[in-house]
């Protein structure tokens, strides 16, 4: 029995009638549910709840479900995701035919309207590269659906986009247009643009497309927050806040939500590292962080304590930074090792400077060279600055990790920020990734268990977890299913019978811990912090979620069927 002295008034909420998963270092499996919440905090666990009940106490009977700490998505793009949900959303499609139908339906339902700039174009995203030969849909395919209005649609991973001829013409992209240093224009045999743009080449069209208005971005944030809460997500780290390919400063959107009392999630914003600049930008980032902190207070629900560096791209378009050359056509191209957007000395210097300034470095690294360069940066930061800096450093995606680098995560106190839904065989990996990296590197993908089970040098968690939504679904149970099974569910159209490196599977408890306590740590809400979340223990913030079942009691193959039925932020119900 664990409880604080019963206060007056009695509990605001009592949870009973199911099981509770408390978090790492507690029970490896759930125990009988008896939890009391007072003034937004956990007041009692495994206690006699009768002593906590008062006339105004709400009693929540989970009817056999499970209470757990609310999910914390460690890598989310909520405003971008919200905009796509409110725009031409292709995320429910799976084939070229699906996308053609969804685009045509959207065009019909959203015709041009007077001076409304947002209706002058069709924008959105969510298409899968594996639905098209070579992962490169053409402008001609879009022209057949909509030839008059410009159309510009990001793919699921947002490392590429699909444009029709009208959009390409407005951007001035022709056979004479050179590829940008950080991207590539797919071309027809005569050199003219084919319709698919990779990485930095997407900025050529984005620069002339209408930008969302502040009101659109605000609506998108609220839409994303509502969606996240419905999935049991109570907090997140926004993986890009700032001037990203001309995007507006979304910190102001969060500030508006705070001022109007609409921001219920607890959010850390990762300021964008401009890859065209160097460490001279650090004072600007510090000034922005400190300005917001002084105006909002250190305990605000929105904090700018991280910086996002995109070290490389993705393997499907040959831009992930690799230790050895790609195979096939990429090997014969201009960048046989991929494109390090920020790599080598520039990346090391950036990480050392950010660590010294007290930031958490949040680094996108997919290729094995990008992961190694990033770890080299953290090693240099430890040597230059010691271990006393407050940064909670993490590497997002970690798709390819050379075996020599696995143990370095623990040795350097670096957390792997995993997007577990990707750790499986599916058409994109089979058809676009495996052929260009070869079997040896396929065997180095997503080594979650190896990183997690390396003996730690301190209490820092080895894993945190996020979705990268709108790249993939933000549903944590879908990701946890793959983390445990290394396969998509059997009823998924993209299910592959072969698990991807089954020895790298996590247990259900390990995956759940990554999505709660691990992510709380990198957001500054871990053990020893002034506010603690991600666990169910006396004194922790009552950010909670409830499921329709006990997933520990069922088969691993059915984890994905677990549904969120209730979400509470600081003891206040926000869903269910």
Coordinates of C-alpha atoms in Angstrom, one line a residue:
X1 CA 0.0 0.0 0.0
X2 CA 1.3 3.4 -1.0
X3 CA -0.4 6.6 -0.2
X4 CA 0.0 10.1 1.3
X5 CA -2.0 11.2 4.3
X6 CA -5.6 11.6 3.4
X7 CA -6.2 15.3 2.7
X8 CA -9.3 17.3 2.9
X9 CA -11.2 17.4 0.6
X10 CA -11.2 13.7 -0.4
X11 CA -10.2 12.3 -3.8
X12 CA -11.3 14.0 -7.0
X13 CA -11.2 10.7 -8.8
X14 CA -10.9 7.0 -7.8
X15 CA -9.9 4.4 -10.4
X16 CA -11.0 0.8 -9.8
X17 CA -12.4 -2.3 -11.5
X18 CA -9.4 -3.3 -13.6
X19 CA -5.6 -3.4 -13.4
X20 CA -2.9 -0.7 -13.2
X21 CA 0.5 -0.7 -14.9
X22 CA 2.7 1.5 -12.8
X23 CA 5.9 1.8 -14.9
X24 CA 9.5 0.8 -14.9
X25 CA 11.1 -0.5 -11.7
X26 CA 7.8 -1.4 -10.3
X27 CA 5.7 -4.4 -11.3
X28 CA 6.6 -6.0 -14.6
X29 CA 2.9 -6.9 -15.0
X30 CA -0.2 -5.0 -13.9
X31 CA -1.7 -5.3 -10.5
X32 CA -5.2 -4.8 -9.1
X33 CA -6.4 -1.2 -9.8
X34 CA -6.8 1.0 -6.8
X35 CA -5.6 4.6 -7.5
X36 CA -6.7 7.9 -6.0
X37 CA -6.2 11.3 -7.6
X38 CA -6.3 14.6 -5.7
X39 CA -5.6 18.0 -7.1
X40 CA -4.1 16.7 -10.3
X41 CA -1.7 14.2 -8.7
X42 CA -1.6 10.6 -7.8
X43 CA -2.4 10.5 -4.1
X44 CA -2.7 6.7 -3.4
X45 CA -1.8 3.5 -5.2
X46 CA -2.9 0.0 -3.9
X47 CA -4.8 1.7 -1.1
X48 CA -8.1 1.3 0.6
X49 CA -10.1 3.5 -1.7
X50 CA -13.1 3.7 0.7
X51 CA -11.2 6.1 2.9
X52 CA -10.7 8.4 -0.1
X53 CA -14.3 8.7 -1.3
X54 CA -16.3 11.8 -0.7
X55 CA -19.6 13.1 -1.9
X56 CA -18.1 14.7 -5.0
X57 CA -15.6 12.0 -5.9
X58 CA -15.9 10.5 -9.4
X59 CA -15.4 6.8 -9.4
X60 CA -14.1 5.4 -12.7
X61 CA -14.7 1.6 -13.0
X62 CA -12.6 0.3 -15.9
X63 CA -14.6 -3.0 -16.1
X64 CA -11.5 -5.1 -16.6
X65 CA -9.4 -2.5 -18.5
X66 CA -6.0 -1.2 -17.6
X67 CA -4.9 2.2 -16.2
X68 CA -1.4 3.4 -17.3
X69 CA 0.5 6.6 -17.4
X70 CA -0.5 8.7 -20.4
X71 CA 1.5 8.2 -23.5
X72 CA 4.1 10.9 -24.3
X73 CA 5.0 11.0 -28.0
X74 CA 8.6 11.9 -28.2
X75 CA 8.6 12.9 -31.9
X76 CA 5.4 14.4 -33.2
X77 CA 4.5 17.1 -35.8
X78 CA 1.0 18.0 -34.5
X79 CA 0.4 21.2 -36.5
X80 CA 1.5 19.6 -39.7
X81 CA -0.6 16.5 -38.9
X82 CA -3.6 18.7 -38.1
X83 CA -3.3 20.6 -41.3
X84 CA -3.2 17.3 -43.3
X85 CA -6.3 16.1 -41.4
X86 CA -8.0 19.4 -42.4
X87 CA -6.7 19.3 -46.0
X88 CA -6.3 16.7 -48.7
X89 CA -5.6 13.7 -46.3
X90 CA -4.3 10.7 -48.2
X91 CA -3.2 8.7 -45.0
X92 CA -6.1 6.3 -45.3
X93 CA -5.1 5.2 -48.9
X94 CA -2.8 2.4 -49.8
X95 CA -2.7 2.3 -53.6
X96 CA -2.4 4.7 -56.5
X97 CA -6.1 4.1 -57.2
X98 CA -6.9 5.1 -53.6
X99 CA -5.0 8.3 -53.9
X100 CA -6.6 9.2 -57.2
X101 CA -10.0 8.8 -55.7
X102 CA -9.2 10.7 -52.5
X103 CA -7.7 13.6 -54.4
X104 CA -10.6 13.8 -56.9
X105 CA -13.1 13.7 -54.0
X106 CA -11.3 16.5 -52.2
X107 CA -11.1 18.6 -55.3
X108 CA -14.8 18.2 -55.9
X109 CA -15.7 19.0 -52.3
X110 CA -13.3 22.0 -52.0
X111 CA -13.6 24.0 -55.3
X112 CA -11.8 27.3 -55.7
X113 CA -13.6 30.1 -53.8
X114 CA -13.1 33.8 -54.6
X115 CA -10.1 35.3 -52.9
X116 CA -9.6 32.3 -50.5
X117 CA -5.9 31.5 -51.2
X118 CA -6.2 28.2 -49.4
X119 CA -8.6 27.0 -52.1
X120 CA -6.4 28.2 -55.0
X121 CA -4.2 25.1 -54.4
X122 CA -4.8 21.5 -53.3
X123 CA -2.3 20.7 -50.6
X124 CA -2.0 17.9 -48.1
X125 CA -0.2 14.6 -48.0
X126 CA 0.1 11.1 -46.7
X127 CA 0.8 9.0 -49.8
X128 CA 3.1 5.9 -49.6
X129 CA 6.1 5.6 -51.9
X130 CA 5.5 1.8 -52.2
X131 CA 2.2 2.5 -54.1
X132 CA 4.2 3.8 -57.1
X133 CA 6.9 2.3 -59.3
X134 CA 10.2 3.4 -57.9
X135 CA 8.4 5.4 -55.2
X136 CA 8.0 8.3 -57.7
X137 CA 4.5 9.3 -58.8
X138 CA 4.3 11.6 -61.8
X139 CA 2.9 15.0 -62.5
X140 CA 1.0 13.4 -65.4
X141 CA -0.9 11.2 -63.0
X142 CA -1.9 14.3 -61.0
X143 CA -2.7 16.3 -64.1
X144 CA -5.3 13.6 -65.1
X145 CA -7.1 14.4 -61.8
X146 CA -6.6 18.1 -61.5
X147 CA -4.9 20.0 -64.3
X148 CA -6.0 23.6 -63.5
X149 CA -5.3 24.1 -59.8
X150 CA -1.7 23.5 -58.5
X151 CA -1.5 20.3 -56.5
X152 CA 1.3 19.7 -53.9
X153 CA 1.2 16.7 -51.7
X154 CA 3.9 15.5 -49.3
X155 CA 4.5 11.7 -49.0
X156 CA 4.1 10.0 -45.6
X157 CA 7.6 10.5 -44.5
X158 CA 7.7 14.1 -45.6
X159 CA 11.1 13.6 -47.3
X160 CA 9.5 14.0 -50.7
X161 CA 6.5 15.5 -52.4
X162 CA 4.3 15.1 -55.5
X163 CA 3.4 18.0 -57.7
X164 CA 1.3 18.5 -60.8
X165 CA 2.4 20.4 -63.8
X166 CA 0.7 23.6 -62.7
X167 CA 2.6 23.6 -59.4
X168 CA 5.9 22.9 -61.1
X169 CA 5.3 25.7 -63.6
X170 CA 4.5 28.2 -60.8
X171 CA 7.7 27.2 -59.1
X172 CA 9.7 27.8 -62.3
X173 CA 11.1 24.2 -62.3
X174 CA 12.3 23.2 -65.7
X175 CA 14.9 21.0 -67.3
X176 CA 17.4 23.9 -66.6
X177 CA 16.7 24.0 -62.9
X178 CA 19.7 22.5 -61.0
X179 CA 19.1 20.1 -58.1
X180 CA 19.6 21.8 -54.7
X181 CA 22.5 20.7 -52.6
X182 CA 20.2 19.0 -50.1
X183 CA 17.7 17.4 -52.5
X184 CA 16.9 16.0 -56.0
X185 CA 14.4 16.7 -58.7
X186 CA 13.1 13.5 -60.4
X187 CA 13.4 14.0 -64.1
X188 CA 12.1 12.6 -67.4
X189 CA 14.6 11.5 -70.1
X190 CA 14.7 15.0 -71.5
X191 CA 15.6 16.5 -68.1
X192 CA 12.2 18.1 -67.4
X193 CA 10.7 17.6 -64.0
X194 CA 8.9 14.3 -63.6
X195 CA 6.7 15.3 -60.7
X196 CA 8.4 13.9 -57.6
X197 CA 10.7 16.1 -55.5
X198 CA 13.1 14.8 -52.9
X199 CA 14.2 16.5 -49.6
X200 CA 15.3 20.1 -50.2
X201 CA 13.8 20.1 -53.7
X202 CA 10.4 20.2 -52.1
X203 CA 11.1 23.8 -50.9
X204 CA 11.1 25.0 -54.5
X205 CA 7.3 24.4 -54.7
X206 CA 6.7 25.1 -51.0
X207 CA 8.0 28.6 -51.5
X208 CA 5.2 29.5 -53.9
X209 CA 2.4 27.5 -52.3
X210 CA 0.1 29.4 -50.0
X211 CA 1.2 29.2 -46.4
X212 CA -1.4 28.3 -43.7
X213 CA -2.7 31.3 -41.9
X214 CA -2.3 31.6 -38.1
X215 CA -6.0 30.7 -37.8
X216 CA -5.5 27.6 -39.9
X217 CA -2.5 26.6 -37.8
X218 CA -4.4 27.2 -34.6
X219 CA -7.3 25.0 -35.8
X220 CA -4.8 22.4 -36.8
X221 CA -3.2 22.3 -33.3
X222 CA -6.5 21.9 -31.6
X223 CA -7.5 19.2 -34.1
X224 CA -4.2 17.4 -33.5
X225 CA -4.6 17.7 -29.7
X226 CA -8.1 16.3 -29.7
X227 CA -6.9 13.4 -31.9
X228 CA -3.9 12.7 -29.7
X229 CA -6.0 12.7 -26.5
X230 CA -8.4 10.2 -28.1
X231 CA -5.4 7.8 -28.4
X232 CA -4.3 8.3 -24.8
X233 CA -1.5 10.8 -25.6
X234 CA -1.2 13.4 -22.8
X235 CA 2.1 15.1 -23.8
X236 CA 4.6 15.3 -26.7
X237 CA 7.8 16.8 -28.1
X238 CA 7.0 18.8 -31.2
X239 CA 9.9 17.8 -33.4
X240 CA 10.1 21.1 -35.4
X241 CA 9.3 24.6 -34.0
X242 CA 10.7 27.4 -36.1
X243 CA 11.7 28.5 -39.6
X244 CA 11.5 25.1 -41.4
X245 CA 11.4 25.6 -45.2
X246 CA 9.7 28.9 -44.7
X247 CA 7.1 27.7 -42.2
X248 CA 5.8 30.1 -39.7
X249 CA 6.9 30.2 -36.0
X250 CA 4.6 27.7 -34.5
X251 CA 5.7 28.7 -31.0
X252 CA 3.2 31.5 -31.4
X253 CA 0.4 29.0 -32.1
X254 CA 1.1 27.3 -28.8
X255 CA 1.3 30.6 -27.0
X256 CA -2.2 31.5 -28.3
X257 CA -3.5 28.1 -27.1
X258 CA -2.0 28.8 -23.7
X259 CA -3.4 32.3 -23.5
X260 CA -6.9 31.1 -24.5
X261 CA -6.8 28.1 -22.0
X262 CA -7.0 25.6 -24.8
X263 CA -3.6 23.8 -24.5
X264 CA -4.2 20.7 -22.4
X265 CA -1.2 18.7 -23.5
X266 CA 2.2 19.1 -21.9
X267 CA 4.6 20.1 -24.7
X268 CA 8.3 20.5 -25.3
X269 CA 9.1 22.3 -28.6
X270 CA 12.3 21.4 -30.4
X271 CA 13.6 24.5 -32.1
X272 CA 14.8 24.0 -35.7
X273 CA 18.5 24.0 -36.4
X274 CA 19.1 25.8 -39.7
X275 CA 21.4 23.5 -41.6
X276 CA 22.6 26.5 -43.8
X277 CA 24.1 28.1 -40.7
X278 CA 26.5 26.9 -38.0
X279 CA 27.0 27.5 -34.3
X280 CA 26.6 31.2 -34.7
X281 CA 22.8 30.5 -34.5
X282 CA 23.1 29.2 -30.9
X283 CA 22.7 32.6 -29.2
X284 CA 19.5 33.2 -31.2
X285 CA 18.1 29.8 -30.1
X286 CA 19.1 30.6 -26.4
X287 CA 17.4 34.0 -26.6
X288 CA 14.2 32.5 -28.0
X289 CA 14.2 29.8 -25.3
X290 CA 14.8 32.2 -22.5
X291 CA 12.3 34.8 -23.7
X292 CA 9.5 32.2 -23.7
X293 CA 10.6 30.8 -20.3
X294 CA 10.7 34.3 -18.7
X295 CA 7.2 35.1 -20.1
X296 CA 5.6 31.7 -19.4
X297 CA 7.5 30.4 -16.4
X298 CA 9.6 27.2 -16.1
X299 CA 6.5 25.2 -15.2
X300 CA 4.5 26.2 -18.3
X301 CA 2.8 23.5 -20.4
X302 CA 4.9 24.7 -23.3
X303 CA 8.7 24.8 -23.1
X304 CA 11.4 25.3 -25.7
X305 CA 14.2 23.2 -24.2
X306 CA 15.2 21.1 -27.2
X307 CA 16.8 21.7 -30.6
X308 CA 16.1 19.5 -33.6
X309 CA 18.9 18.8 -36.0
X310 CA 18.1 16.8 -39.2
X311 CA 21.4 15.0 -39.9
X312 CA 20.3 13.1 -43.0
X313 CA 17.4 12.0 -45.1
X314 CA 15.9 8.5 -45.8
X315 CA 17.2 5.5 -47.7
X316 CA 14.3 5.2 -50.1
X317 CA 15.5 8.2 -52.0
X318 CA 19.2 7.7 -51.3
X319 CA 19.6 10.6 -48.9
X320 CA 20.2 8.7 -45.6
X321 CA 23.9 9.1 -44.8
X322 CA 25.6 5.7 -44.9
X323 CA 29.1 4.4 -44.0
X324 CA 29.3 2.4 -47.3
X325 CA 27.9 3.2 -50.7
X326 CA 24.3 2.4 -51.7
X327 CA 23.7 -0.3 -54.2
X328 CA 22.1 0.1 -57.6
X329 CA 21.4 3.5 -59.3
X330 CA 22.1 5.5 -56.1
X331 CA 25.7 4.1 -56.1
X332 CA 26.2 5.6 -59.6
X333 CA 24.7 9.0 -58.7
X334 CA 26.2 12.2 -57.3
X335 CA 25.8 11.0 -53.7
X336 CA 26.7 7.3 -53.4
X337 CA 26.9 7.6 -49.6
X338 CA 23.8 9.7 -49.2
X339 CA 23.5 13.3 -48.2
X340 CA 24.7 14.4 -44.7
X341 CA 22.5 17.5 -44.3
X342 CA 24.5 18.3 -41.1
X343 CA 27.4 15.9 -40.6
X344 CA 31.0 15.4 -39.6
X345 CA 32.6 18.4 -37.9
X346 CA 29.6 20.6 -38.4
X347 CA 27.4 18.2 -36.5
X348 CA 29.9 17.6 -33.7
X349 CA 30.4 21.4 -33.2
X350 CA 26.6 21.9 -33.2
X351 CA 26.0 19.2 -30.5
X352 CA 28.8 20.5 -28.3
X353 CA 27.5 24.0 -28.5
X354 CA 23.9 23.0 -27.8
X355 CA 24.9 20.8 -24.9
X356 CA 27.0 23.7 -23.4
X357 CA 23.9 26.0 -23.7
X358 CA 21.7 23.5 -21.8
X359 CA 19.6 22.3 -24.7
X360 CA 18.5 18.8 -25.3
X361 CA 19.7 17.8 -28.8
X362 CA 17.1 15.9 -30.8
X363 CA 18.8 14.6 -33.8
X364 CA 17.2 12.9 -36.8
X365 CA 19.6 10.2 -37.9
X366 CA 18.6 7.3 -40.1
X367 CA 21.7 6.1 -41.9
X368 CA 24.6 4.4 -40.0
X369 CA 27.0 7.2 -40.8
X370 CA 24.5 9.8 -39.5
X371 CA 24.1 7.8 -36.3
X372 CA 27.8 7.4 -35.8
X373 CA 28.5 11.1 -36.5
X374 CA 25.8 12.0 -33.9
X375 CA 27.3 9.7 -31.3
X376 CA 30.7 11.2 -32.0
X377 CA 29.1 14.6 -31.3
X378 CA 27.7 13.5 -27.9
X379 CA 31.1 12.0 -27.1
X380 CA 32.8 15.3 -27.8
X381 CA 30.1 17.1 -25.7
X382 CA 30.8 14.8 -22.8
X383 CA 34.5 15.5 -23.1
X384 CA 34.1 19.2 -23.5
X385 CA 31.3 19.9 -21.1
X386 CA 31.1 16.9 -18.7
X387 CA 27.9 15.2 -17.6
X388 CA 26.4 18.0 -15.5
X389 CA 24.6 19.8 -18.4
X390 CA 20.8 19.5 -18.2
X391 CA 20.3 18.2 -21.8
X392 CA 18.3 15.1 -22.3
X393 CA 19.9 14.0 -25.6
X394 CA 18.3 11.6 -28.0
X395 CA 18.6 10.3 -31.6
X396 CA 15.4 9.8 -33.5
X397 CA 14.7 7.0 -35.9
X398 CA 18.0 5.0 -35.6
X399 CA 17.1 2.8 -38.6
X400 CA 20.6 1.7 -39.4
X401 CA 23.0 1.3 -36.5
X402 CA 26.4 -0.3 -37.0
X403 CA 27.0 -3.0 -34.4
X404 CA 30.1 -1.2 -33.2
X405 CA 27.9 1.8 -32.2
X406 CA 25.1 0.0 -30.2
X407 CA 26.8 0.1 -26.8
X408 CA 27.7 3.8 -27.3
X409 CA 24.2 4.9 -26.5
X410 CA 24.5 3.6 -22.9
X411 CA 28.1 4.7 -22.5
X412 CA 27.2 8.3 -23.5
X413 CA 23.9 8.5 -21.7
X414 CA 22.0 9.0 -25.1
X415 CA 18.4 7.8 -25.5
X416 CA 17.2 6.2 -28.7
X417 CA 14.0 7.9 -29.8
X418 CA 12.2 5.0 -31.6
X419 CA 9.4 5.0 -34.1
X420 CA 8.6 1.3 -33.5
X421 CA 5.8 1.1 -36.2
X422 CA 8.6 1.1 -38.8
X423 CA 10.5 -1.9 -37.4
X424 CA 8.9 -4.5 -39.7
X425 CA 8.9 -5.9 -43.2
X426 CA 6.4 -4.1 -45.4
X427 CA 6.3 -3.1 -49.1
X428 CA 8.4 0.0 -48.7
X429 CA 11.2 -1.8 -46.9
X430 CA 11.1 -4.9 -49.2
X431 CA 10.8 -3.0 -52.5
X432 CA 12.6 0.3 -52.0
X433 CA 15.0 0.0 -49.0
X434 CA 16.4 -3.5 -49.0
X435 CA 17.5 -3.4 -52.7
X436 CA 19.6 -0.3 -52.2
X437 CA 21.2 -1.2 -48.9
X438 CA 21.7 -5.0 -49.2
X439 CA 21.2 -7.9 -46.8
X440 CA 24.0 -7.0 -44.3
X441 CA 22.6 -3.6 -43.6
X442 CA 19.0 -4.9 -43.5
X443 CA 20.3 -6.9 -40.5
X444 CA 21.3 -3.7 -38.7
X445 CA 17.9 -2.1 -38.7
X446 CA 16.1 -0.8 -35.6
X447 CA 18.2 -2.6 -32.9
X448 CA 15.9 -1.6 -30.1
X449 CA 16.5 -4.6 -27.8
X450 CA 20.2 -4.4 -28.2
X451 CA 20.3 -0.7 -27.3
X452 CA 17.9 -1.1 -24.4
X453 CA 19.6 -4.1 -22.8
X454 CA 23.1 -2.7 -22.9
X455 CA 24.2 -2.2 -19.3
X456 CA 23.5 1.5 -18.5
X457 CA 26.0 3.8 -17.0
X458 CA 23.4 5.9 -15.2
X459 CA 19.6 6.1 -14.7
X460 CA 18.9 7.6 -18.1
X461 CA 16.5 5.4 -20.1
X462 CA 17.9 3.9 -23.2
X463 CA 14.6 4.2 -25.1
X464 CA 11.9 6.8 -25.6
X465 CA 9.2 6.5 -28.2
X466 CA 7.2 8.5 -30.7
X467 CA 5.2 8.3 -33.9
X468 CA 6.6 11.0 -36.2
X469 CA 2.9 11.7 -37.1
X470 CA 1.8 12.5 -39.8
X471 CA 4.5 10.3 -41.2
X472 CA 2.7 7.3 -39.6
X473 CA -0.3 6.8 -37.4
X474 CA 0.1 8.4 -33.9
X475 CA -1.7 5.4 -32.3
X476 CA 0.8 4.2 -29.7
X477 CA -0.8 0.7 -29.5
X478 CA -0.2 0.2 -33.2
X479 CA 3.5 1.0 -32.6
X480 CA 3.8 -1.1 -29.4
X481 CA 2.4 -4.0 -31.3
X482 CA 5.3 -3.9 -33.8
X483 CA 7.8 -3.2 -31.1
X484 CA 6.8 -6.5 -29.5
X485 CA 6.1 -8.6 -32.6
X486 CA 8.4 -7.0 -35.2
X487 CA 5.5 -7.5 -37.6
X488 CA 2.3 -5.6 -38.6
X489 CA -0.9 -7.3 -37.4
X490 CA -2.0 -10.3 -39.4
X491 CA -5.1 -8.5 -40.7
X492 CA -3.1 -5.5 -42.0
X493 CA -3.0 -5.5 -45.8
X494 CA 0.8 -4.9 -45.6
X495 CA 1.5 -7.7 -43.1
X496 CA 4.6 -9.8 -43.9
X497 CA 4.8 -13.3 -42.4
X498 CA 8.5 -12.8 -41.6
X499 CA 9.4 -10.8 -38.5
X500 CA 12.1 -8.2 -39.0
X501 CA 15.0 -9.3 -36.8
X502 CA 12.9 -11.0 -34.1
X503 CA 15.8 -10.9 -31.6
X504 CA 15.4 -7.1 -31.5
X505 CA 11.8 -7.4 -30.2
X506 CA 10.9 -5.6 -26.9
X507 CA 8.7 -7.0 -24.2
X508 CA 5.3 -5.3 -23.8
X509 CA 6.5 -3.7 -20.5
X510 CA 9.7 -2.4 -22.2
X511 CA 7.7 -0.8 -25.1
X512 CA 5.2 0.7 -22.8
X513 CA 7.9 2.1 -20.6
X514 CA 9.6 3.7 -23.6
X515 CA 6.3 5.4 -24.6
X516 CA 5.7 6.8 -21.1
X517 CA 8.6 7.0 -18.6
X518 CA 11.3 7.1 -21.3
X519 CA 9.6 10.0 -23.2
X520 CA 8.8 11.8 -19.9
X521 CA 12.6 11.8 -19.1
X522 CA 13.6 13.5 -22.4
X523 CA 10.8 16.0 -21.8
X524 CA 12.2 17.0 -18.4
X525 CA 9.5 15.1 -16.4
X526 CA 11.6 12.2 -15.2
X527 CA 13.0 11.1 -11.8
X528 CA 14.5 14.0 -9.8
X529 CA 12.7 16.6 -11.9
X530 CA 10.4 19.1 -10.2
X531 CA 7.4 17.5 -12.0
X532 CA 7.3 13.8 -12.7
X533 CA 5.0 12.1 -15.2
X534 CA 5.1 8.8 -17.2
X535 CA 4.6 6.7 -14.1
X536 CA 1.9 5.9 -11.7
X537 CA 3.3 6.6 -8.3
X538 CA 2.3 8.8 -5.4
X539 CA 3.1 12.5 -6.1
X540 CA 3.4 12.1 -9.9
X541 CA 1.2 14.2 -12.2
X542 CA -2.0 12.4 -12.9
X543 CA -1.6 12.2 -16.7
X544 CA -3.4 8.9 -17.3
X545 CA -4.9 6.8 -19.9
X546 CA -7.3 3.8 -19.7
X547 CA -7.7 0.9 -22.1
X548 CA -10.6 -1.4 -22.9
X549 CA -8.6 -4.5 -21.8
X550 CA -5.5 -5.8 -20.1
X551 CA -3.1 -6.2 -23.0
X552 CA -0.7 -8.2 -20.7
X553 CA -3.4 -10.9 -20.4
X554 CA -3.8 -11.5 -24.1
X555 CA -1.7 -12.8 -26.9
X556 CA 1.1 -10.6 -28.3
X557 CA -0.5 -10.9 -31.7
X558 CA -3.6 -9.0 -30.4
X559 CA -1.8 -6.0 -28.8
X560 CA -2.9 -3.7 -31.7
X561 CA -6.5 -4.3 -30.8
X562 CA -6.1 -2.5 -27.5
X563 CA -8.2 0.7 -27.5
X564 CA -8.0 3.8 -25.4
X565 CA -11.2 4.6 -23.6
X566 CA -10.3 7.5 -21.4
X567 CA -7.6 10.1 -21.0
X568 CA -6.8 12.5 -18.1
X569 CA -4.4 15.4 -18.0
X570 CA -3.4 16.5 -14.5
X571 CA -6.5 14.6 -13.2
X572 CA -8.9 16.3 -15.7
X573 CA -10.7 14.1 -18.2
X574 CA -9.9 15.2 -21.7
X575 CA -11.3 12.2 -23.6
X576 CA -13.8 9.5 -22.9

